[in-house]
Every structure is written in structure tokens, then in C-alpha cells.
């Protein structure tokens, strides 16, 4: 099948970004431009929400305090934030906050500062796609997200969540650790918060809180 390459240029108007950012789609499935166009909105939604989550993480992190007093303040701020405690757990140790801070920074850098390639897999050649999987990526080299045929049936919010989830893989969250979907993410945050801050699904649900 002929590969159709569609390159979109769109403006984010966000502080610190270049005026335009390239978003390249490699359309192996032969979707029309009209069918693919909403992907711009889903990606932008995810990026904007991720930036809001990262900003809130910075509000938790930034302090002039030193030593134990610094970490006590960070943990207090974290535990007063319902979004973070719901999806990444109540903070009980400095490592948890340190890992989340580093990961959100790397996710924003990957989604905002790098050229992102979106590959639409042909329905009859959907390598590595199962009916329970919407997208996948190989976290090596350029940022490349492969979208399965069923990805097109997701709502815009959940397409955006899938983008953020895959960006998590691209940013060092290599393993799911058997955490999929909302219920499992909430349970993991309550029972094993260190596991939550190593899981892309937990970060994807956290970012969804900032869609509003």
C-alpha cells in the first residue's frame, strides 16, 4: 500500500515553545486527511494538560528550604493535592516525589520539544496490535507512536490519554507492571505508590485531570 505522509504545522502559543512545531503522520492505513485531522486536537490536548501537570509538580517541588524541612514541605504540598495522591499515591518518602518530578519533566520534553512521528498501521498489517491495545511505541531513537486500527474509535480524550501513555514509555517508563485501566491505577496508587510513579498508565490518568 502506498504510504501517504501528511505533515501538519500547528501553533501552540505556549510559553517557551517555538511558534510552530512539526507533527508528522505516516499514514500506512490510507485514512483521509479529514479522518486524521482530529488527531491534532487530541495531541494538543494531551500536551497542554501535561504542561499543567508539570507546572503543578513544580509548585510542589520549588522551595528555599533545606534538608529535612525541604522534603517535609514537598511532601505536605504533594499530600494536599488530590490529583497527585489519587494517581501517584500519598507521599511517604522523598524518592516518590523525586521520581515523579523527573518523569513529568522528561515527558514534557519528549512531547513538546521533539518531532513526533505518528504511524497509522494498516488494518490488515497491524503488527503488535491486539484488540485490547490501541497504540504502542519502541522507546529508542526518535519519538514514534504506532496507532492500531482500534485507536480511531477512541474518543478525543482517550486518544489524548493514549498519546501521553506512549510518551511515558518514550521518557523512561518502559514497563506497565501489570497496571492497566482506571481501577488498577487507583488501586496501585493506594497500595504501592512507588510502583505508580514507575507506570505510564498512572501518569496518563494524572494528566487527564488537567483536561478541564
mmCIF file of C-alpha atoms in Angstrom:
data_model
loop_
_atom_site.group_PDB
_atom_site.id
_atom_site.type_symbol
_atom_site.label_atom_id
_atom_site.label_comp_id
_atom_site.label_asym_id
_atom_site.label_seq_id
_atom_site.Cartn_x
_atom_site.Cartn_y
_atom_site.Cartn_z
ATOM 1 C CA UNK A 1 0.000 0.000 0.000
ATOM 2 C CA UNK A 2 1.302 3.428 -0.863
ATOM 3 C CA UNK A 3 2.433 5.375 2.175
ATOM 4 C CA UNK A 4 0.831 8.792 2.410
ATOM 5 C CA UNK A 5 2.800 11.265 4.506
ATOM 6 C CA UNK A 6 0.879 14.186 5.918
ATOM 7 C CA UNK A 7 2.766 16.917 7.731
ATOM 8 C CA UNK A 8 0.827 19.254 9.978
ATOM 9 C CA UNK A 9 2.083 22.581 11.256
ATOM 10 C CA UNK A 10 0.137 23.999 14.113
ATOM 11 C CA UNK A 11 0.604 26.789 16.639
ATOM 12 C CA UNK A 12 0.623 26.094 20.384
ATOM 13 C CA UNK A 13 1.178 29.676 21.642
ATOM 14 C CA UNK A 14 2.655 28.329 24.862
ATOM 15 C CA UNK A 15 5.481 29.981 26.796
ATOM 16 C CA UNK A 16 8.886 28.572 25.939
ATOM 17 C CA UNK A 17 7.778 26.846 22.738
ATOM 18 C CA UNK A 18 8.736 27.722 19.211
ATOM 19 C CA UNK A 19 5.920 29.321 17.260
ATOM 20 C CA UNK A 20 5.392 26.155 15.236
ATOM 21 C CA UNK A 21 6.096 22.530 15.993
ATOM 22 C CA UNK A 22 6.189 19.780 13.403
ATOM 23 C CA UNK A 23 3.838 16.820 13.898
ATOM 24 C CA UNK A 24 4.395 14.177 11.233
ATOM 25 C CA UNK A 25 1.907 11.433 10.436
ATOM 26 C CA UNK A 26 2.860 8.374 8.394
ATOM 27 C CA UNK A 27 -0.432 7.020 7.165
ATOM 28 C CA UNK A 28 0.060 3.384 6.166
ATOM 29 C CA UNK A 29 -3.643 2.655 6.608
ATOM 30 C CA UNK A 30 -4.787 5.113 3.956
ATOM 31 C CA UNK A 31 -7.034 7.252 6.153
ATOM 32 C CA UNK A 32 -8.268 10.510 4.667
ATOM 33 C CA UNK A 33 -6.999 13.887 5.862
ATOM 34 C CA UNK A 34 -10.455 14.509 7.316
ATOM 35 C CA UNK A 35 -10.243 11.331 9.394
ATOM 36 C CA UNK A 36 -6.777 12.143 10.697
ATOM 37 C CA UNK A 37 -7.217 15.887 11.331
ATOM 38 C CA UNK A 38 -8.807 15.458 14.823
ATOM 39 C CA UNK A 39 -5.555 13.844 15.941
ATOM 40 C CA UNK A 40 -4.020 17.310 16.094
ATOM 41 C CA UNK A 41 -6.583 18.325 18.685
ATOM 42 C CA UNK A 42 -6.076 15.152 20.721
ATOM 43 C CA UNK A 43 -2.304 15.598 20.739
ATOM 44 C CA UNK A 44 -2.533 19.271 21.658
ATOM 45 C CA UNK A 45 -4.998 18.449 24.455
ATOM 46 C CA UNK A 46 -2.544 15.942 25.904
ATOM 47 C CA UNK A 47 0.393 18.335 25.640
ATOM 48 C CA UNK A 48 -1.441 21.223 27.285
ATOM 49 C CA UNK A 49 -2.669 19.001 30.116
ATOM 50 C CA UNK A 50 0.799 17.541 30.593
ATOM 51 C CA UNK A 51 2.233 21.038 30.867
ATOM 52 C CA UNK A 52 -0.352 21.893 33.527
ATOM 53 C CA UNK A 53 0.512 18.742 35.491
ATOM 54 C CA UNK A 54 4.212 19.568 35.193
ATOM 55 C CA UNK A 55 3.569 23.131 36.409
ATOM 56 C CA UNK A 56 1.742 21.789 39.450
ATOM 57 C CA UNK A 57 4.631 19.408 40.075
ATOM 58 C CA UNK A 58 6.984 22.410 40.011
ATOM 59 C CA UNK A 59 4.761 24.173 42.552
ATOM 60 C CA UNK A 60 5.217 21.164 44.832
ATOM 61 C CA UNK A 61 8.950 20.978 44.182
ATOM 62 C CA UNK A 62 10.177 24.575 44.361
ATOM 63 C CA UNK A 63 11.283 25.733 47.829
ATOM 64 C CA UNK A 64 14.092 27.638 49.512
ATOM 65 C CA UNK A 65 14.051 25.298 52.495
ATOM 66 C CA UNK A 66 16.942 22.952 53.194
ATOM 67 C CA UNK A 67 17.381 19.371 54.309
ATOM 68 C CA UNK A 68 14.521 17.659 56.126
ATOM 69 C CA UNK A 69 12.459 20.853 56.189
ATOM 70 C CA UNK A 70 12.571 20.981 52.380
ATOM 71 C CA UNK A 71 11.277 17.427 51.997
ATOM 72 C CA UNK A 72 8.655 17.868 54.702
ATOM 73 C CA UNK A 73 7.289 20.861 52.781
ATOM 74 C CA UNK A 74 7.296 18.993 49.468
ATOM 75 C CA UNK A 75 5.511 16.017 50.990
ATOM 76 C CA UNK A 76 2.941 18.296 52.624
ATOM 77 C CA UNK A 77 2.225 20.055 49.325
ATOM 78 C CA UNK A 78 2.007 16.732 47.477
ATOM 79 C CA UNK A 79 -0.386 15.225 50.008
ATOM 80 C CA UNK A 80 -2.642 18.291 49.801
ATOM 81 C CA UNK A 81 -3.012 17.728 46.037
ATOM 82 C CA UNK A 82 -5.879 15.346 45.315
ATOM 83 C CA UNK A 83 -4.816 14.702 41.719
ATOM 84 C CA UNK A 84 -1.346 13.533 42.710
ATOM 85 C CA UNK A 85 -2.463 11.437 45.670
ATOM 86 C CA UNK A 86 -5.239 9.780 43.628
ATOM 87 C CA UNK A 87 -2.990 8.630 40.789
ATOM 88 C CA UNK A 88 0.526 8.550 42.262
ATOM 89 C CA UNK A 89 -0.307 7.837 45.894
ATOM 90 C CA UNK A 90 0.169 9.562 49.238
ATOM 91 C CA UNK A 91 3.817 10.627 49.556
ATOM 92 C CA UNK A 92 5.636 8.712 52.274
ATOM 93 C CA UNK A 93 9.229 9.087 51.086
ATOM 94 C CA UNK A 94 11.331 11.571 49.143
ATOM 95 C CA UNK A 95 12.089 9.055 46.388
ATOM 96 C CA UNK A 96 8.453 9.034 45.288
ATOM 97 C CA UNK A 97 8.377 12.791 44.704
ATOM 98 C CA UNK A 98 11.823 12.824 43.111
ATOM 99 C CA UNK A 99 10.844 10.128 40.593
ATOM 100 C CA UNK A 100 7.586 11.886 39.661
ATOM 101 C CA UNK A 101 9.331 15.234 39.234
ATOM 102 C CA UNK A 102 11.946 13.748 36.917
ATOM 103 C CA UNK A 103 9.410 11.768 34.907
ATOM 104 C CA UNK A 104 6.981 14.638 34.298
ATOM 105 C CA UNK A 105 9.880 16.816 33.146
ATOM 106 C CA UNK A 106 11.095 14.169 30.680
ATOM 107 C CA UNK A 107 7.561 13.537 29.386
ATOM 108 C CA UNK A 108 7.020 17.219 28.676
ATOM 109 C CA UNK A 109 10.380 17.455 26.917
ATOM 110 C CA UNK A 110 9.565 14.448 24.734
ATOM 111 C CA UNK A 111 6.069 15.617 23.815
ATOM 112 C CA UNK A 112 6.864 19.301 23.414
ATOM 113 C CA UNK A 113 10.458 19.590 22.201
ATOM 114 C CA UNK A 114 10.894 16.669 19.823
ATOM 115 C CA UNK A 115 9.430 15.937 16.415
ATOM 116 C CA UNK A 116 6.809 13.236 16.935
ATOM 117 C CA UNK A 117 6.031 10.606 14.300
ATOM 118 C CA UNK A 118 2.578 9.004 14.376
ATOM 119 C CA UNK A 119 2.309 5.769 12.367
ATOM 120 C CA UNK A 120 -1.152 4.507 11.431
ATOM 121 C CA UNK A 121 -0.943 0.753 10.984
ATOM 122 C CA UNK A 122 -2.756 -0.835 8.053
ATOM 123 C CA UNK A 123 -5.736 -2.870 9.354
ATOM 124 C CA UNK A 124 -4.505 -5.951 7.525
ATOM 125 C CA UNK A 125 -0.918 -5.499 8.748
ATOM 126 C CA UNK A 126 -1.408 -4.418 12.356
ATOM 127 C CA UNK A 127 1.898 -5.697 13.728
ATOM 128 C CA UNK A 128 1.977 -5.794 17.543
ATOM 129 C CA UNK A 129 -1.699 -4.776 17.808
ATOM 130 C CA UNK A 130 -4.235 -6.728 19.792
ATOM 131 C CA UNK A 131 -7.864 -5.806 20.318
ATOM 132 C CA UNK A 132 -7.058 -4.666 23.847
ATOM 133 C CA UNK A 133 -4.231 -2.423 22.600
ATOM 134 C CA UNK A 134 -4.677 0.953 20.938
ATOM 135 C CA UNK A 135 -1.113 2.118 20.417
ATOM 136 C CA UNK A 136 2.479 1.117 21.038
ATOM 137 C CA UNK A 137 5.970 2.511 20.816
ATOM 138 C CA UNK A 138 9.580 1.380 20.918
ATOM 139 C CA UNK A 139 11.339 3.740 23.357
ATOM 140 C CA UNK A 140 14.526 4.108 21.360
ATOM 141 C CA UNK A 141 15.643 6.748 18.901
ATOM 142 C CA UNK A 142 13.082 9.194 17.533
ATOM 143 C CA UNK A 143 9.690 9.570 19.187
ATOM 144 C CA UNK A 144 7.466 7.228 17.168
ATOM 145 C CA UNK A 145 3.948 6.233 18.224
ATOM 146 C CA UNK A 146 2.239 3.417 16.307
ATOM 147 C CA UNK A 147 -1.566 3.613 16.319
ATOM 148 C CA UNK A 148 -3.599 0.448 15.845
ATOM 149 C CA UNK A 149 -6.848 0.367 13.822
ATOM 150 C CA UNK A 150 -8.961 0.493 17.001
ATOM 151 C CA UNK A 151 -7.266 3.753 18.008
ATOM 152 C CA UNK A 152 -9.557 5.583 15.587
ATOM 153 C CA UNK A 153 -12.639 4.539 17.589
ATOM 154 C CA UNK A 154 -11.456 6.170 20.815
ATOM 155 C CA UNK A 155 -12.887 9.478 21.984
ATOM 156 C CA UNK A 156 -10.632 12.518 21.721
ATOM 157 C CA UNK A 157 -9.960 12.381 25.481
ATOM 158 C CA UNK A 158 -8.843 8.767 25.310
ATOM 159 C CA UNK A 159 -6.797 9.296 22.157
ATOM 160 C CA UNK A 160 -5.045 12.036 24.081
ATOM 161 C CA UNK A 161 -4.550 9.732 27.068
ATOM 162 C CA UNK A 162 -3.046 7.106 24.759
ATOM 163 C CA UNK A 163 -0.589 9.670 23.384
ATOM 164 C CA UNK A 164 0.500 10.647 26.908
ATOM 165 C CA UNK A 165 0.809 6.986 27.910
ATOM 166 C CA UNK A 166 3.095 6.258 24.955
ATOM 167 C CA UNK A 167 5.114 9.411 25.632
ATOM 168 C CA UNK A 168 5.623 7.953 29.117
ATOM 169 C CA UNK A 169 7.307 4.948 27.503
ATOM 170 C CA UNK A 170 9.432 7.304 25.409
ATOM 171 C CA UNK A 171 10.506 9.057 28.618
ATOM 172 C CA UNK A 172 11.792 6.048 30.521
ATOM 173 C CA UNK A 173 8.640 4.356 31.847
ATOM 174 C CA UNK A 174 9.400 1.161 29.978
ATOM 175 C CA UNK A 175 7.104 -1.309 31.766
ATOM 176 C CA UNK A 176 3.401 -1.382 32.615
ATOM 177 C CA UNK A 177 3.995 -3.516 35.711
ATOM 178 C CA UNK A 178 0.575 -5.093 35.114
ATOM 179 C CA UNK A 179 -1.227 -1.790 35.663
ATOM 180 C CA UNK A 180 -3.900 -1.102 33.041
ATOM 181 C CA UNK A 181 -7.077 0.970 33.185
ATOM 182 C CA UNK A 182 -8.541 3.248 35.807
ATOM 183 C CA UNK A 183 -9.360 0.812 38.607
ATOM 184 C CA UNK A 184 -5.917 -0.789 38.582
ATOM 185 C CA UNK A 185 -4.218 2.622 38.531
ATOM 186 C CA UNK A 186 -6.193 3.827 41.566
ATOM 187 C CA UNK A 187 -5.503 0.609 43.479
ATOM 188 C CA UNK A 188 -1.791 0.804 42.700
ATOM 189 C CA UNK A 189 -1.596 4.407 43.916
ATOM 190 C CA UNK A 190 -3.185 3.374 47.230
ATOM 191 C CA UNK A 191 -1.277 0.169 47.794
ATOM 192 C CA UNK A 192 2.090 0.649 46.054
ATOM 193 C CA UNK A 193 2.784 4.310 45.288
ATOM 194 C CA UNK A 194 6.396 3.682 44.239
ATOM 195 C CA UNK A 195 5.045 1.314 41.600
ATOM 196 C CA UNK A 196 2.612 4.030 40.466
ATOM 197 C CA UNK A 197 5.391 6.555 39.784
ATOM 198 C CA UNK A 198 7.068 3.984 37.526
ATOM 199 C CA UNK A 199 3.960 3.245 35.468
ATOM 200 C CA UNK A 200 2.865 5.182 32.325
ATOM 201 C CA UNK A 201 -0.822 4.416 32.894
ATOM 202 C CA UNK A 202 -0.747 6.214 36.250
ATOM 203 C CA UNK A 203 0.783 9.329 34.682
ATOM 204 C CA UNK A 204 -1.701 9.236 31.792
ATOM 205 C CA UNK A 205 -4.640 9.305 34.210
ATOM 206 C CA UNK A 206 -2.968 12.059 36.239
ATOM 207 C CA UNK A 207 -2.652 14.195 33.108
ATOM 208 C CA UNK A 208 -6.325 13.590 32.245
ATOM 209 C CA UNK A 209 -7.230 15.510 35.412
ATOM 210 C CA UNK A 210 -5.898 18.641 33.727
ATOM 211 C CA UNK A 211 -8.066 18.469 30.587
ATOM 212 C CA UNK A 212 -10.534 20.870 32.144
#
